[in-house]
Amino acid sequence: MLLRFSLLPCSPFAKFFLLKFVTRYGNTTPWLNQVTEIINAIELPKSRFYEVVKELRSLGALEVQETKPNELHEVRYEVSIHEPEICSFALNEQPHLHQHKVDELLNLKSRSIRRRRHQLTIPQRVLMIALLEEADAGGIIRNIGFSDLAQRTGLAIRQVKNQMAKLREFHYVRVSLPGGNTTGLTGRYNSVHALNLRHPDFDQQSSSGGIVIFRQSVPSIPDEYLNYFHLQYRELRKGLLQQRRTSHVKIDQRDELLNLASRAGNLQASSTWIFLNWLCHDLASRALSELWKELSELTVGQLNKIIGDKIRGEWLSAYRAIIEVDDDNNSRQKKAVRSKQPELAILPLIEMSMSTAVRDIARGVKNALTDSEALPNHAENYHFQILPIPHKSERGLFAVEITAGSETRLNQKNEFVLALGFDPKRGKITVDSISDVYALKHNNLAMTGLATPPLACPILASLPKTKK
């Protein structure tokens, strides 16, 4: 819904006004005796309300109609906004998966004084709505940058970054991976954000699922694939250092693949390799969600071909932002297209081994979940998401968030956090139940991507302090 107003250059309070207005009245209010009813419906302070009305009227987005002086005084407000082409394009790509949570954010009840410092401000609520509109079923946002969020919310880019930090502190956002631009390797890629769809302030009746933490001892996932890109980077660096020690060995500047390897090995931006390693985990999440049966039924060769085709044909495009370009057919208008970046120029070097890594991570997660019986009576429309980890981690500790589709509900015992380990004496996977994610230590929350400490979520006040 916020996408409809994304190109309107107004404040976040005006965006909030429009969201509340169209939710309550559509585009036009009935004739009313007093403006007070509209003020109460919009839930803005009176002074702010009139500031916003003035702002929107100056933009031509709001018309205020009044009856003639000799008639009974009545007033009617009408919103007039043409839906831009770029927004309808985006809306078609991403249906309203989280409309229920958007409605909750629009109608948040005021908290008690004790908890009021954790109350989301209106700009934070508008930003959360923008994020929810771009999030997939697991709460991951891949293809929208800070400039896009600034345009949609009416905030400056610096304000968006500051408010994102607050949303992580309040645990509405679990974790963010920074975007970047590495010429010749990935090109430009946007930040990745993981929303916490299980936040205590959201109505949990509207969702079903669980979180499974994989400890280092789970044997079904090979470390060389779980940390595939971290190990690739290490090998590239090692090879290049050996080449430099041998004076007579030089890279042929005409060999494009060797040039690419040289740029990749010399890359100083660690955030790119963190992004690439999680990309491997994210593609494995897609394999789990879309190819659950095939992971068990198809041969290794068949799986590699399907996964490779999907990476090139469908999956990588999820990271490419919707951008505006000149319309060749109409010089006065823009049209919406998918950006070509990140292009992942490194893919030809590692295509087969990357497909193998994605396959083995997905199969390893499925085997562990199946052996532990954490998912009895599995249905095909579960959504699996390996959570992003915002630092270089080779410890093999990660978390999978599992969300049931609208037609499926997980068994009640999976409505909380589970931790999988391995008992070498019995040769079996162990399953430990954890009362709540907030009972975990801060370092475990950070290492698994479940949160970005320090947190200021109100529920933490009653929990014992843990070492960071």
mmCIF file of N, CA and C in Angstrom, residues 132-179:
data_model
loop_
_atom_site.group_PDB
_atom_site.id
_atom_site.type_symbol
_atom_site.label_atom_id
_atom_site.label_comp_id
_atom_site.label_asym_id
_atom_site.label_seq_id
_atom_site.Cartn_x
_atom_site.Cartn_y
_atom_site.Cartn_z
ATOM 1 N N LEU A 132 8.148 -4.457 5.171
ATOM 2 C CA LEU A 132 7.200 -5.579 5.078
ATOM 3 C C LEU A 132 6.667 -5.732 3.659
ATOM 4 N N GLU A 133 6.492 -4.626 2.962
ATOM 5 C CA GLU A 133 5.987 -4.713 1.592
ATOM 6 C C GLU A 133 6.990 -5.365 0.640
ATOM 7 N N GLU A 134 8.273 -5.346 0.999
ATOM 8 C CA GLU A 134 9.291 -5.953 0.145
ATOM 9 C C GLU A 134 9.741 -7.323 0.640
ATOM 10 N N ALA A 135 9.329 -7.719 1.848
ATOM 11 C CA ALA A 135 9.822 -8.962 2.443
ATOM 12 C C ALA A 135 9.150 -10.182 1.828
ATOM 13 N N ASP A 136 9.912 -11.273 1.731
ATOM 14 C CA ASP A 136 9.314 -12.526 1.270
ATOM 15 C C ASP A 136 8.659 -13.239 2.449
ATOM 16 N N ALA A 137 8.238 -14.476 2.247
ATOM 17 C CA ALA A 137 7.497 -15.200 3.291
ATOM 18 C C ALA A 137 8.321 -15.380 4.558
ATOM 19 N N GLY A 138 9.659 -15.394 4.443
ATOM 20 C CA GLY A 138 10.518 -15.549 5.612
ATOM 21 C C GLY A 138 11.001 -14.237 6.193
ATOM 22 N N GLY A 139 10.539 -13.107 5.636
ATOM 23 C CA GLY A 139 10.925 -11.807 6.174
ATOM 24 C C GLY A 139 12.234 -11.261 5.641
ATOM 25 N N ILE A 140 12.728 -11.765 4.503
ATOM 26 C CA ILE A 140 13.998 -11.308 3.944
ATOM 27 C C ILE A 140 13.750 -10.269 2.863
ATOM 28 N N ILE A 141 14.513 -9.146 2.934
ATOM 29 C CA ILE A 141 14.463 -8.098 1.915
ATOM 30 C C ILE A 141 15.807 -8.102 1.198
ATOM 31 N N ARG A 142 15.784 -8.347 -0.105
ATOM 32 C CA ARG A 142 17.029 -8.510 -0.853
ATOM 33 C C ARG A 142 17.300 -7.399 -1.858
ATOM 34 N N ASN A 143 16.266 -6.776 -2.404
ATOM 35 C CA ASN A 143 16.473 -5.990 -3.617
ATOM 36 C C ASN A 143 16.081 -4.523 -3.500
ATOM 37 N N ILE A 144 16.123 -3.980 -2.298
ATOM 38 C CA ILE A 144 15.780 -2.569 -2.140
ATOM 39 C C ILE A 144 16.896 -1.875 -1.354
ATOM 40 N N GLY A 145 17.374 -0.757 -1.892
ATOM 41 C CA GLY A 145 18.469 -0.034 -1.259
ATOM 42 C C GLY A 145 17.980 1.073 -0.353
ATOM 43 N N PHE A 146 18.921 1.725 0.341
ATOM 44 C CA PHE A 146 18.563 2.805 1.263
ATOM 45 C C PHE A 146 17.941 3.992 0.527
ATOM 46 N N SER A 147 18.397 4.250 -0.699
ATOM 47 C CA SER A 147 17.814 5.356 -1.461
ATOM 48 C C SER A 147 16.353 5.062 -1.807
ATOM 49 N N ASP A 148 16.047 3.790 -2.127
ATOM 50 C CA ASP A 148 14.660 3.412 -2.408
ATOM 51 C C ASP A 148 13.801 3.564 -1.152
ATOM 52 N N LEU A 149 14.333 3.117 -0.012
ATOM 53 C CA LEU A 149 13.583 3.233 1.242
ATOM 54 C C LEU A 149 13.364 4.697 1.613
ATOM 55 N N ALA A 150 14.363 5.524 1.337
ATOM 56 C CA ALA A 150 14.215 6.955 1.624
ATOM 57 C C ALA A 150 13.092 7.551 0.790
ATOM 58 N N GLN A 151 13.039 7.188 -0.479
ATOM 59 C CA GLN A 151 11.995 7.722 -1.359
ATOM 60 C C GLN A 151 10.606 7.260 -0.909
ATOM 61 N N ARG A 152 10.489 6.015 -0.513
ATOM 62 C CA ARG A 152 9.180 5.476 -0.134
ATOM 63 C C ARG A 152 8.684 6.032 1.197
ATOM 64 N N THR A 153 9.600 6.301 2.102
ATOM 65 C CA THR A 153 9.199 6.690 3.456
ATOM 66 C C THR A 153 9.187 8.196 3.678
ATOM 67 N N GLY A 154 9.853 8.966 2.819
ATOM 68 C CA GLY A 154 9.962 10.406 3.035
ATOM 69 C C GLY A 154 11.097 10.773 3.973
ATOM 70 N N LEU A 155 11.909 9.815 4.360
ATOM 71 C CA LEU A 155 13.071 10.068 5.214
ATOM 72 C C LEU A 155 14.299 10.327 4.350
ATOM 73 N N ALA A 156 15.289 11.008 4.909
ATOM 74 C CA ALA A 156 16.582 11.125 4.243
ATOM 75 C C ALA A 156 17.329 9.801 4.398
ATOM 76 N N ILE A 157 18.306 9.549 3.521
ATOM 77 C CA ILE A 157 19.048 8.280 3.577
ATOM 78 C C ILE A 157 19.701 8.103 4.946
ATOM 79 N N ARG A 158 20.290 9.185 5.476
ATOM 80 C CA ARG A 158 20.914 9.099 6.805
ATOM 81 C C ARG A 158 19.881 8.730 7.864
ATOM 82 N N GLN A 159 18.678 9.303 7.759
ATOM 83 C CA GLN A 159 17.616 8.978 8.724
ATOM 84 C C GLN A 159 17.177 7.528 8.598
ATOM 85 N N VAL A 160 17.105 7.012 7.357
ATOM 86 C CA VAL A 160 16.744 5.605 7.159
ATOM 87 C C VAL A 160 17.744 4.707 7.877
ATOM 88 N N LYS A 161 19.032 4.990 7.733
ATOM 89 C CA LYS A 161 20.060 4.170 8.381
ATOM 90 C C LYS A 161 19.958 4.261 9.901
ATOM 91 N N ASN A 162 19.702 5.460 10.419
ATOM 92 C CA ASN A 162 19.555 5.621 11.873
ATOM 93 C C ASN A 162 18.332 4.863 12.391
ATOM 94 N N GLN A 163 17.223 4.949 11.664
ATOM 95 C CA GLN A 163 15.998 4.270 12.101
ATOM 96 C C GLN A 163 16.142 2.756 11.964
ATOM 97 N N MET A 164 16.890 2.292 10.956
ATOM 98 C CA MET A 164 17.146 0.856 10.829
ATOM 99 C C MET A 164 17.915 0.352 12.044
ATOM 100 N N ALA A 165 18.856 1.139 12.528
ATOM 101 C CA ALA A 165 19.605 0.752 13.729
ATOM 102 C C ALA A 165 18.667 0.618 14.921
ATOM 103 N N LYS A 166 17.693 1.530 15.031
ATOM 104 C CA LYS A 166 16.710 1.443 16.113
ATOM 105 C C LYS A 166 15.830 0.204 15.969
ATOM 106 N N LEU A 167 15.437 -0.115 14.747
ATOM 107 C CA LEU A 167 14.598 -1.295 14.525
ATOM 108 C C LEU A 167 15.355 -2.578 14.870
ATOM 109 N N ARG A 168 16.668 -2.586 14.633
ATOM 110 C CA ARG A 168 17.470 -3.746 15.062
ATOM 111 C C ARG A 168 17.560 -3.791 16.584
ATOM 112 N N GLU A 169 17.721 -2.627 17.209
ATOM 113 C CA GLU A 169 17.804 -2.566 18.672
ATOM 114 C C GLU A 169 16.504 -3.049 19.315
ATOM 115 N N PHE A 170 15.367 -2.704 18.702
ATOM 116 C CA PHE A 170 14.067 -3.129 19.227
ATOM 117 C C PHE A 170 13.677 -4.517 18.734
ATOM 118 N N HIS A 171 14.538 -5.134 17.909
ATOM 119 C CA HIS A 171 14.401 -6.498 17.406
ATOM 120 C C HIS A 171 13.233 -6.683 16.432
ATOM 121 N N TYR A 172 12.813 -5.624 15.761
ATOM 122 C CA TYR A 172 11.902 -5.779 14.627
ATOM 123 C C TYR A 172 12.681 -6.259 13.402
ATOM 124 N N VAL A 173 13.954 -5.887 13.331
ATOM 125 C CA VAL A 173 14.865 -6.373 12.299
ATOM 126 C C VAL A 173 15.915 -7.226 12.987
ATOM 127 N N ARG A 174 16.058 -8.463 12.539
ATOM 128 C CA ARG A 174 17.035 -9.358 13.181
ATOM 129 C C ARG A 174 18.462 -8.907 12.879
ATOM 130 N N VAL A 175 18.757 -8.725 11.595
ATOM 131 C CA VAL A 175 20.129 -8.464 11.191
ATOM 132 C C VAL A 175 20.114 -7.814 9.818
ATOM 133 N N SER A 176 21.168 -7.062 9.506
ATOM 134 C CA SER A 176 21.340 -6.459 8.186
ATOM 135 C C SER A 176 22.740 -6.762 7.680
ATOM 136 N N LEU A 177 22.838 -7.098 6.402
ATOM 137 C CA LEU A 177 24.133 -7.222 5.742
ATOM 138 C C LEU A 177 24.328 -5.985 4.878
ATOM 139 N N PRO A 178 25.466 -5.305 4.990
ATOM 140 C CA PRO A 178 25.659 -4.072 4.219
ATOM 141 C C PRO A 178 25.773 -4.354 2.729
ATOM 142 N N GLY A 179 25.286 -3.416 1.925
ATOM 143 C CA GLY A 179 25.458 -3.507 0.483
ATOM 144 C C GLY A 179 26.842 -3.025 0.084
#
